[in-house]
Coordinates of C-alpha atoms in Angstrom, one line a residue:
M1480 CA 127.1 20.3 25.9
R1481 CA 130.6 19.7 24.7
L1482 CA 131.4 18.6 21.1
T1483 CA 132.8 15.2 22.2
H1484 CA 129.6 14.4 24.2
K1485 CA 127.5 15.3 21.2
Y1486 CA 129.7 13.2 18.9
L1487 CA 129.4 10.3 21.3
I1488 CA 125.6 10.4 21.4
C1489 CA 125.3 10.8 17.6
T1490 CA 127.7 8.0 16.9
L1491 CA 125.9 5.6 19.3
L1492 CA 122.5 6.5 17.7
C1493 CA 124.0 5.9 14.2
I1494 CA 125.3 2.5 15.2
L1495 CA 122.0 1.5 16.7
I1496 CA 120.0 2.7 13.7
S1497 CA 122.5 0.9 11.3
A1498 CA 122.0 -2.4 13.2
I1499 CA 118.2 -2.1 13.0
L1500 CA 118.3 -1.2 9.3
T1501 CA 120.7 -4.2 8.8
L1502 CA 118.2 -6.6 10.4
I1503 CA 115.4 -5.1 8.3
G1504 CA 117.5 -5.2 5.2
I1505 CA 118.2 -8.9 5.8
V1506 CA 114.8 -10.1 7.0
L1507 CA 112.8 -8.5 4.2
P1508 CA 114.8 -10.0 1.4
L1509 CA 114.7 -13.4 3.1
Q1510 CA 110.9 -13.3 3.2
R1511 CA 110.8 -12.1 -0.5
T1512 CA 113.2 -14.7 -1.7
E1513 CA 111.9 -17.6 0.2
A1514 CA 109.3 -18.4 -2.5
D1515 CA 111.9 -18.0 -5.2
T1516 CA 114.3 -20.3 -3.4
L1517 CA 111.6 -23.0 -3.0
D1518 CA 110.7 -22.6 -6.7
Y1519 CA 114.3 -23.1 -7.5
I1520 CA 114.5 -26.3 -5.3
V1521 CA 111.3 -27.6 -7.0
N1522 CA 112.6 -26.8 -10.5
N1523 CA 115.9 -28.4 -9.7
R1524 CA 114.2 -31.6 -8.6
I1525 CA 112.0 -31.6 -11.6
R1526 CA 115.1 -31.4 -13.9
T1527 CA 116.6 -34.2 -11.9
M1528 CA 113.5 -36.4 -12.5
D1529 CA 113.5 -35.5 -16.2
V1530 CA 117.1 -36.6 -16.5
F1531 CA 116.5 -39.8 -14.5
F1532 CA 113.5 -40.9 -16.5
K1533 CA 115.2 -39.9 -19.8
N1534 CA 118.2 -42.0 -18.9
T1535 CA 116.1 -45.0 -17.8
T1536 CA 114.1 -44.8 -21.0
R1537 CA 117.3 -44.5 -23.1
N1538 CA 118.8 -47.6 -21.4
L1539 CA 115.7 -49.7 -22.1
S1540 CA 115.6 -48.4 -25.7
A1541 CA 119.3 -49.3 -26.1
K1542 CA 118.5 -52.9 -25.0
A1543 CA 115.6 -53.2 -27.5
V1544 CA 117.7 -51.9 -30.3
E1545 CA 120.6 -54.2 -29.3
Y1546 CA 118.5 -57.3 -29.6
G1547 CA 116.0 -56.1 -32.3
Y1548 CA 118.7 -55.2 -34.9
W1549 CA 120.3 -58.7 -35.1
D1550 CA 121.0 -60.8 -38.1
D1551 CA 120.8 -64.0 -36.0
L1552 CA 117.3 -63.1 -34.9
I1553 CA 116.2 -62.9 -38.5
V1554 CA 117.7 -66.3 -39.1
G1555 CA 116.1 -67.7 -36.0
L1556 CA 112.7 -66.3 -37.1
E1557 CA 113.0 -67.7 -40.6
A1558 CA 113.9 -71.1 -39.3
H1559 CA 111.3 -70.8 -36.6
N1560 CA 114.0 -71.7 -34.1
I1561 CA 112.0 -71.1 -30.9
S1562 CA 114.6 -72.6 -28.6
W1563 CA 117.4 -70.3 -29.8
I1564 CA 115.1 -67.2 -29.7
Q1565 CA 114.1 -68.0 -26.1
D1566 CA 117.6 -68.7 -24.9
N1567 CA 119.1 -65.6 -26.5
I1568 CA 116.3 -63.0 -26.5
T1569 CA 112.8 -63.4 -25.1
E1570 CA 113.2 -65.6 -22.0
Y1571 CA 116.8 -64.5 -21.6
L1572 CA 115.8 -60.8 -21.4
F1573 CA 112.9 -61.5 -19.1
H1574 CA 115.1 -63.3 -16.6
S1575 CA 118.2 -61.1 -17.0
P1576 CA 119.4 -58.7 -14.4
F1577 CA 118.3 -55.8 -16.6
N1578 CA 115.1 -55.1 -14.7
I1579 CA 112.9 -55.9 -17.7
D1580 CA 109.4 -56.8 -16.6
M1581 CA 107.9 -57.4 -20.0
V1582 CA 109.2 -58.9 -23.3
Y1583 CA 107.0 -59.3 -26.4
L1584 CA 108.4 -60.5 -29.7
T1585 CA 106.0 -60.6 -32.6
S1586 CA 106.4 -61.1 -36.4
D1587 CA 103.4 -61.6 -38.7
I1588 CA 105.8 -62.2 -41.6
Y1589 CA 107.5 -65.1 -39.8
N1590 CA 104.3 -66.1 -37.9
Y1591 CA 106.0 -65.8 -34.5
H1592 CA 104.5 -64.4 -31.3
E1593 CA 105.9 -64.8 -27.8
F1594 CA 105.2 -62.9 -24.6
Y1595 CA 106.7 -62.8 -21.2
G1596 CA 105.3 -60.8 -18.3
D1597 CA 101.8 -60.1 -16.9
E1598 CA 99.4 -61.9 -19.2
S1599 CA 96.8 -59.3 -18.8
L1600 CA 98.9 -56.8 -20.7
Q1601 CA 99.3 -58.9 -23.8
N1602 CA 96.0 -57.9 -25.4
Q1603 CA 96.7 -54.2 -24.7
L1604 CA 100.0 -54.4 -26.4
K1605 CA 98.5 -55.6 -29.6
N1606 CA 96.6 -52.5 -30.1
M1607 CA 99.3 -50.0 -29.3
D1608 CA 99.8 -47.0 -31.5
L1609 CA 103.5 -47.4 -31.0
F1610 CA 103.5 -50.2 -33.6
Q1611 CA 102.3 -47.8 -36.3
Q1612 CA 104.7 -45.1 -35.2
T1613 CA 107.6 -47.6 -35.3
L1614 CA 106.5 -49.0 -38.7
K1615 CA 106.2 -45.5 -40.1
T1616 CA 109.6 -44.2 -39.0
G1617 CA 111.5 -47.5 -39.0
E1618 CA 113.1 -46.3 -35.7
P1619 CA 112.6 -47.4 -32.1
V1620 CA 109.9 -45.6 -30.1
S1621 CA 109.7 -45.3 -26.3
S1622 CA 106.9 -44.0 -24.1
F1623 CA 105.3 -44.2 -20.7
M1624 CA 102.2 -46.4 -20.6
L1625 CA 99.6 -46.9 -17.9
F1626 CA 98.3 -50.4 -17.6
G1627 CA 95.5 -50.3 -15.0
Q1628 CA 97.1 -48.7 -11.9
E1629 CA 100.7 -49.5 -12.9
L1630 CA 103.1 -47.4 -14.8
Y1631 CA 105.5 -48.9 -17.4
I1632 CA 108.2 -47.5 -19.5
V1633 CA 107.7 -49.3 -22.9
T1634 CA 110.1 -49.2 -25.8
I1635 CA 109.4 -50.9 -29.2
S1636 CA 112.1 -51.6 -31.7
P1637 CA 111.7 -52.9 -35.2
V1638 CA 113.1 -56.4 -35.9
T1639 CA 115.6 -56.3 -38.7
N1640 CA 119.1 -57.1 -39.7
N1641 CA 122.2 -55.4 -38.2
D1642 CA 122.3 -52.4 -40.4
G1643 CA 118.5 -52.1 -40.8
S1644 CA 118.6 -52.5 -44.6
L1645 CA 116.2 -55.4 -44.5
G1646 CA 113.2 -53.3 -43.4
T1647 CA 110.9 -54.1 -40.5
K1648 CA 110.2 -57.8 -40.1
G1649 CA 108.5 -57.6 -36.7
F1650 CA 108.7 -55.9 -33.4
L1651 CA 110.5 -56.4 -30.1
I1652 CA 108.8 -54.7 -27.1
L1653 CA 110.5 -54.3 -23.8
G1654 CA 108.7 -52.9 -20.7
R1655 CA 109.9 -51.9 -17.3
K1656 CA 107.6 -51.4 -14.4
V1657 CA 108.2 -48.1 -12.6
D1658 CA 108.2 -49.5 -9.1
D1659 CA 110.1 -48.7 -5.9
E1660 CA 113.1 -50.6 -7.1
V1661 CA 113.4 -48.5 -10.2
L1662 CA 112.8 -45.3 -8.2
A1663 CA 115.3 -46.0 -5.5
P1664 CA 118.2 -44.2 -7.2
L1665 CA 115.9 -41.3 -8.0
M1666 CA 115.2 -40.9 -4.2
D1667 CA 118.9 -40.6 -3.6
Y1668 CA 119.1 -37.8 -6.2
I1669 CA 116.1 -35.9 -4.9
G1670 CA 117.4 -35.9 -1.3
N1671 CA 116.9 -37.4 2.1
G1672 CA 113.4 -37.4 3.5
A1673 CA 111.8 -37.2 0.1
S1674 CA 108.8 -39.3 -0.8
I1675 CA 107.0 -40.1 -4.1
Q1676 CA 103.4 -41.2 -4.5
F1677 CA 102.0 -42.4 -7.8
I1678 CA 98.7 -40.9 -8.8
P1679 CA 97.1 -42.5 -11.9
N1680 CA 93.9 -40.5 -11.7
D1681 CA 93.1 -37.8 -14.2
I1682 CA 93.5 -34.5 -12.3
T1683 CA 94.0 -30.9 -13.3
Y1684 CA 97.7 -30.2 -13.6
E1685 CA 99.2 -26.9 -12.5
H1686 CA 102.9 -26.4 -12.1
H1687 CA 103.2 -25.1 -8.6
H1688 CA 104.3 -26.2 -5.1
T1689 CA 102.7 -26.1 -1.7
V1690 CA 104.3 -26.0 1.7
K1691 CA 103.2 -28.6 4.3
D1692 CA 103.9 -28.1 8.0
H1693 CA 106.7 -25.7 7.2
R1694 CA 108.9 -28.7 6.6
Y1695 CA 107.9 -30.1 3.3
I1696 CA 107.2 -28.8 -0.2
S1697 CA 105.0 -30.8 -2.4
Y1698 CA 104.6 -30.7 -6.2
L1699 CA 103.1 -32.8 -9.0
Y1700 CA 105.4 -34.3 -11.6
P1701 CA 103.4 -35.1 -14.8
I1702 CA 104.0 -38.4 -16.6
R1703 CA 103.5 -38.0 -20.3
G1704 CA 102.6 -40.9 -22.5
F1705 CA 102.4 -41.3 -26.3
K1706 CA 101.9 -38.0 -28.2
D1707 CA 103.0 -36.1 -25.0
S1708 CA 99.6 -36.5 -23.3
I1709 CA 99.6 -36.6 -19.5
I1710 CA 98.6 -40.0 -18.2
A1711 CA 99.5 -39.9 -14.5
F1712 CA 101.4 -37.9 -11.9
Y1713 CA 103.9 -38.3 -9.1
D1714 CA 103.1 -36.4 -5.9
V1715 CA 106.6 -35.5 -4.7
N1716 CA 107.3 -34.3 -1.2
I1717 CA 110.7 -32.8 -0.4
N1718 CA 112.0 -32.2 3.1
V1719 CA 113.1 -28.5 3.3
D1720 CA 113.4 -28.4 7.0
Y1721 CA 117.2 -27.7 6.5
F1722 CA 116.3 -24.6 4.6
I1723 CA 113.8 -23.3 7.1
S1724 CA 116.2 -24.1 9.9
L1725 CA 118.9 -22.2 8.0
K1726 CA 116.7 -19.2 7.6
Y1727 CA 115.9 -19.0 11.3
L1728 CA 119.5 -19.8 12.2
L1729 CA 120.7 -17.0 10.0
F1730 CA 118.3 -14.5 11.4
R1731 CA 119.3 -15.5 15.0
N1732 CA 123.0 -15.3 14.3
I1733 CA 122.7 -12.0 12.5
S1734 CA 120.6 -10.6 15.3
L1735 CA 123.1 -11.7 17.9
I1736 CA 126.1 -10.4 15.9
S1737 CA 124.3 -7.1 15.4
L1738 CA 123.6 -6.8 19.1
L1739 CA 127.2 -7.7 20.0
S1740 CA 128.4 -5.2 17.4
V1741 CA 126.4 -2.4 18.9
V1742 CA 127.7 -3.2 22.3
F1743 CA 131.3 -3.5 21.2
C1744 CA 131.2 -0.4 18.9
S1745 CA 129.6 1.6 21.7
Y1746 CA 132.3 0.7 24.0
V1747 CA 135.0 1.4 21.5
V1748 CA 133.5 4.7 20.5
Y1749 CA 133.2 5.7 24.2
R1750 CA 136.9 4.9 24.7
V1751 CA 138.0 6.7 21.5
I1752 CA 135.9 9.8 22.3
K1753 CA 137.2 9.9 25.8
K1754 CA 140.8 9.7 24.4
L1755 CA 140.1 12.2 21.6
S1756 CA 138.7 14.7 24.0
F1757 CA 141.9 14.6 26.0
Q1758 CA 144.0 14.8 22.8
F1759 CA 141.9 17.6 21.5
E1760 CA 142.5 19.7 24.5
Q1761 CA 146.2 19.0 24.3
S1762 CA 146.2 20.1 20.6
V1763 CA 144.5 23.3 21.6
N1764 CA 147.1 24.0 24.2
A1765 CA 149.9 23.3 21.7
I1766 CA 148.3 25.7 19.2
Q1767 CA 148.1 28.3 21.9
N1768 CA 151.8 27.9 22.5
I1769 CA 152.6 28.3 18.8
A1770 CA 150.4 31.4 18.9
N1771 CA 152.9 33.1 21.1
G1772 CA 155.0 33.6 18.0
N1773 CA 152.5 36.2 16.8
Y1774 CA 151.0 34.0 14.0
S1775 CA 147.5 35.1 13.1
Q1776 CA 144.4 34.3 11.0
Q1777 CA 140.9 35.6 11.4
M1778 CA 138.3 33.0 11.9
E1779 CA 134.8 33.2 13.3
E1780 CA 135.0 32.5 16.9
Q1781 CA 131.7 30.7 17.3
G1782 CA 130.4 27.2 17.9
V1783 CA 131.0 24.8 20.7
Y1784 CA 133.6 25.4 23.3
E1785 CA 136.5 23.5 21.7
L1786 CA 136.0 25.1 18.3
Q1787 CA 136.0 28.6 19.9
I1788 CA 139.4 27.9 21.4
L1789 CA 140.7 26.4 18.2
A1790 CA 139.5 29.4 16.2
K1791 CA 141.2 31.8 18.5
S1792 CA 144.4 29.9 18.3
I1793 CA 144.3 29.6 14.5
N1794 CA 143.6 33.3 14.1
K1795 CA 146.9 34.0 15.9
L1796 CA 148.7 31.3 14.0
S1797 CA 147.8 31.7 10.3
S1798 CA 148.7 35.4 9.9
N1799 CA 152.3 34.9 10.8
I1800 CA 152.5 31.7 8.8
H1801 CA 151.5 33.7 5.7
H1802 CA 154.1 36.3 6.5
K1803 CA 156.8 33.7 7.1
T1804 CA 155.9 31.8 3.9
F1805 CA 156.2 35.0 1.9
Q1806 CA 159.6 35.7 3.3
M1807 CA 160.7 32.1 2.6
R1808 CA 159.6 32.4 -1.0
E1809 CA 161.4 35.7 -1.4
N1810 CA 164.6 34.2 0.1
Y1811 CA 164.2 31.1 -2.1
L1812 CA 164.0 33.2 -5.3
R1813 CA 166.9 35.4 -4.2
T1814 CA 169.0 32.3 -3.6
I1815 CA 168.3 30.9 -7.1
E1816 CA 169.2 34.3 -8.6
T1817 CA 172.4 34.5 -6.6
L1818 CA 173.5 31.0 -7.6
S1819 CA 172.7 31.6 -11.3
T1820 CA 174.6 34.8 -11.2
A1821 CA 177.6 33.2 -9.6
L1822 CA 177.7 30.5 -12.3
E1823 CA 177.4 33.1 -15.1
V1824 CA 180.3 35.1 -13.7
K1825 CA 182.4 32.0 -13.7
D1826 CA 181.3 30.5 -17.0
P1827 CA 180.1 33.2 -19.5
Y1828 CA 178.9 30.5 -21.9
T1829 CA 176.0 29.7 -19.5
R1830 CA 174.6 33.2 -19.8
G1831 CA 171.0 32.8 -21.1
H1832 CA 171.3 29.0 -21.4
S1833 CA 169.7 28.2 -18.0
Q1834 CA 166.8 30.7 -18.7
R1835 CA 166.1 29.0 -22.1
V1836 CA 166.3 25.5 -20.6
A1837 CA 163.8 26.7 -17.9
K1838 CA 161.5 28.1 -20.6
Y1839 CA 161.5 24.8 -22.6
S1840 CA 161.1 22.7 -19.4
V1841 CA 158.1 24.8 -18.3
A1842 CA 156.5 24.4 -21.7
I1843 CA 156.8 20.6 -21.6
A1844 CA 155.7 20.4 -18.0
S1845 CA 152.7 22.6 -18.7
A1846 CA 151.6 20.4 -21.6
L1847 CA 151.7 17.5 -19.2
S1848 CA 149.6 19.5 -16.6
L1849 CA 152.1 18.7 -13.9
K1850 CA 151.6 20.2 -10.4
D1851 CA 155.3 20.9 -9.6
I1852 CA 156.0 23.2 -12.5
D1853 CA 157.6 25.8 -10.2
S1854 CA 160.0 23.2 -8.9
I1855 CA 160.9 22.1 -12.4
E1856 CA 161.5 25.7 -13.5
A1857 CA 163.8 26.3 -10.5
A1858 CA 165.7 23.1 -11.2
A1859 CA 166.1 24.0 -14.8
L1860 CA 167.5 27.4 -13.8
M1861 CA 170.1 25.8 -11.6
H1862 CA 170.7 22.5 -13.5
D1863 CA 174.4 23.4 -14.1
I1864 CA 175.0 24.9 -10.7
G1865 CA 177.5 22.1 -10.0
K1866 CA 179.8 23.7 -12.6
I1867 CA 180.8 26.2 -10.0
G1868 CA 183.0 23.4 -8.7
I1869 CA 184.6 22.9 -12.2
P1870 CA 187.9 24.6 -12.9
E1871 CA 187.5 27.6 -15.2
Y1872 CA 190.2 26.5 -17.6
I1873 CA 188.1 23.4 -18.4
L1874 CA 184.8 25.4 -18.6
N1875 CA 186.3 28.0 -21.0
K1876 CA 188.6 25.6 -23.0
N1877 CA 188.5 26.0 -26.8
G1878 CA 188.0 22.7 -28.5
K1879 CA 187.0 19.3 -27.3
L1880 CA 187.9 18.1 -23.8
S1881 CA 190.3 15.3 -22.9
P1882 CA 188.9 12.2 -21.3
E1883 CA 190.2 13.3 -17.9
E1884 CA 188.6 16.8 -18.4
L1885 CA 185.4 15.2 -19.6
Q1886 CA 185.2 13.1 -16.4
I1887 CA 185.7 16.2 -14.3
V1888 CA 182.9 18.0 -16.2
R1889 CA 180.6 15.0 -15.7
E1890 CA 180.9 15.5 -12.0
H1891 CA 178.9 18.6 -12.1
P1892 CA 175.4 17.0 -11.5
E1893 CA 176.7 15.3 -8.3
K1894 CA 178.4 18.6 -7.2
G1895 CA 175.2 20.5 -7.9
Y1896 CA 173.3 17.9 -5.8
R1897 CA 175.7 18.3 -2.9
I1898 CA 175.5 22.1 -3.0
L1899 CA 171.7 22.0 -2.8
D1900 CA 171.5 19.2 -0.3
I1901 CA 172.4 21.5 2.6
I1902 CA 169.6 23.9 1.7
E1903 CA 166.2 22.8 3.0
D1904 CA 164.3 24.8 0.4
F1905 CA 165.9 22.8 -2.5
Q1906 CA 165.0 19.3 -1.3
E1907 CA 162.4 18.9 -4.1
I1908 CA 164.7 19.9 -7.0
K1909 CA 168.1 18.5 -6.0
Y1910 CA 167.3 15.1 -7.5
M1911 CA 166.2 16.7 -10.8
I1912 CA 169.6 18.4 -11.0
R1913 CA 171.5 15.2 -9.9
Y1914 CA 169.9 13.1 -12.6
H1915 CA 169.4 15.4 -15.6
H1916 CA 172.2 13.7 -17.5
E1917 CA 170.8 10.2 -16.9
W1918 CA 169.8 8.4 -20.1
Y1919 CA 166.5 6.6 -20.6
N1920 CA 168.2 3.4 -21.5
G1921 CA 170.5 3.5 -18.4
N1922 CA 173.7 4.6 -20.2
G1923 CA 173.8 8.1 -18.6
Y1924 CA 175.6 9.4 -15.5
P1925 CA 176.2 9.7 -12.6
R1926 CA 174.2 6.7 -11.4
G1927 CA 173.1 4.9 -14.6
L1928 CA 169.4 5.2 -13.8
S1929 CA 166.9 4.3 -16.5
A1930 CA 163.2 4.8 -17.5
E1931 CA 160.8 5.6 -14.7
S1932 CA 163.5 5.5 -12.0
I1933 CA 164.7 8.9 -13.4
P1934 CA 162.6 11.7 -11.8
M1935 CA 160.1 13.2 -14.2
G1936 CA 161.6 16.7 -13.8
A1937 CA 165.1 15.4 -14.7
R1938 CA 163.8 13.7 -17.8
I1939 CA 162.1 16.9 -18.9
I1940 CA 165.2 19.0 -18.2
A1941 CA 167.4 16.5 -20.1
I1942 CA 165.4 17.2 -23.3
A1943 CA 165.3 21.0 -22.9
D1944 CA 169.1 21.0 -22.0
A1945 CA 170.1 19.0 -25.0
F1946 CA 167.9 21.0 -27.4
D1947 CA 169.3 24.3 -26.3
A1948 CA 172.8 23.0 -26.4
M1949 CA 172.4 21.8 -30.0
T1950 CA 170.8 25.1 -31.1
S1951 CA 173.5 27.2 -29.4
H1952 CA 177.1 27.9 -30.6
R1953 CA 179.9 25.8 -29.0
S1954 CA 183.5 26.6 -28.9
Y1955 CA 184.2 23.8 -31.5
R1956 CA 181.1 24.1 -33.7
S1957 CA 178.3 26.3 -34.8
A1958 CA 174.7 25.9 -33.6
L1959 CA 172.5 23.4 -35.3
A1960 CA 169.4 24.4 -37.1
V1961 CA 166.2 24.0 -35.1
E1962 CA 164.9 21.2 -37.4
Q1963 CA 168.2 19.4 -37.2
A1964 CA 168.1 19.6 -33.4
I1965 CA 164.5 18.3 -33.3
A1966 CA 165.4 15.4 -35.6
E1967 CA 168.3 14.5 -33.3
I1968 CA 166.0 14.6 -30.2
N1969 CA 163.6 12.2 -31.9
N1970 CA 166.5 9.9 -33.0
M1971 CA 167.4 9.6 -29.3
A1972 CA 163.9 8.8 -28.1
G1973 CA 163.9 5.7 -26.1
I1974 CA 167.7 5.8 -25.9
Q1975 CA 168.7 9.1 -24.2
F1976 CA 165.2 10.6 -23.8
D1977 CA 161.8 9.4 -22.5
P1978 CA 159.8 8.7 -25.7
A1979 CA 156.6 9.9 -24.2
L1980 CA 158.2 13.2 -23.3
V1981 CA 159.7 13.5 -26.8
D1982 CA 156.2 13.3 -28.2
I1983 CA 155.2 16.2 -26.0
F1984 CA 158.3 18.1 -27.0
N1985 CA 157.4 17.7 -30.7
Q1986 CA 154.0 19.2 -29.9
V1987 CA 155.3 22.3 -28.2
V1988 CA 158.8 22.8 -29.7
H1989 CA 157.8 25.3 -32.4
D1990 CA 156.0 27.5 -29.9
M1991 CA 159.1 27.3 -27.6
V1992 CA 161.5 28.6 -30.3
Q1993 CA 159.5 31.4 -31.7
E1994 CA 161.5 33.9 -29.6
L1995 CA 164.8 32.0 -30.0
P1996 CA 167.6 34.3 -31.3
S1997 CA 169.2 33.4 -34.6
S1998 CA 172.5 32.9 -32.8
N1999 CA 172.7 31.5 -29.3
T2000 CA 175.8 31.3 -27.1
A2001 CA 175.8 28.6 -24.5
A2002 CA 178.1 26.3 -22.7
S2003 CA 179.2 23.1 -24.2
D2004 CA 176.7 21.0 -22.3
I2005 CA 178.0 17.5 -21.4

């Protein structure tokens, strides 16, 4: 069986297995997380009910405080002004649009008692523990209360003056029956299709939910009265049909997508394999044609048909590649040596300068663990190769150069670039030579490059070149001491030189100059 056929079969099997595992990986988490999701829904609705009843109770309590803490009410009680009290508090609150179903104003001090609401509740109100709690704290108290089969939210506020400094002179009780009208906004918050049933019976409470008909989840919401005791429940049913439908819809869509993906991927793989098989055979034929050039490499000629052909071809190819590579390397080194020798013959001052610059550049590049150290070394050896095109009377002139002569000398990086541009082997290093006189701040030449736009090798050679020039004798001055040269390099960090490379230079400079002669002779590097 051919390799392409084996690859096709294995790929199709992998696609099919991946699709099956994908379905399993989706279905199992869906099953495991369904209960957690339903729990989340229930807990979310419970928090919604908590907030709703808390806000409803807070609103009722605010009304009780608003009318209980009132200087005018104290005046009305003292004067026993029943008409004013009814018009402004008791009867007014009972008939107001505030959904208040019970109003009870009582004051033993002023001998005033008035009740509006279901008369059967009046006697129960007189014995409420809330009176004692309010009297004890001097603050309004609210609680759920069960009167027969009906649930009320009851809030009791002390009757006193506006700032409460007078003390408790009576009590104002407001009650709101928790009926369908009160619960209507809550139903909107819980969701469409939800239902609530009030259960006043004393049952065992457990916080859990049950699923009914795979469409509804049911849970008990406890109603807590005075002292946090449970006095009733709401049986809440939430429609989760959308969640169940979503789960099955998700499973169906994923199954369909997986099936279509398997079919599509199988077709694509078939077409790709068919094409690759043809290209593979063409590649083998091409390698066999290259093999006619006596290239060779020894590989184990085993395996499937295609690999056997490939192995035979590569065995013929690699041997000659190795030989050719060795010859190219030798020619490359000879070319560098020839060019360096040609420059030294023309400009005696460069003798030894290029070798030292190469040494310093290699040390800096090695400290950076760069991969192209060989290229940087070659570029450093030939960084002044462009001076071959500079007239000898300028190169060998004693004293400083004129502006016109200086401009000619500054053409040597570009001349070096052009010399190397025609040699394929020097493509990696020609830009290092072209830009080794660029400054980090952009004030260099020939192109005014700056910072990272200057090749790394050029930035390294710039430091090594300047250091060797400063520590070598020039026609118009003696060599600087090593420490003076190091200080000057550091002064120019961020200006002429890359500051990060200057830091590396400082770390390796003393090792670099251990073999430095006491007196160097180098060209006046510009």
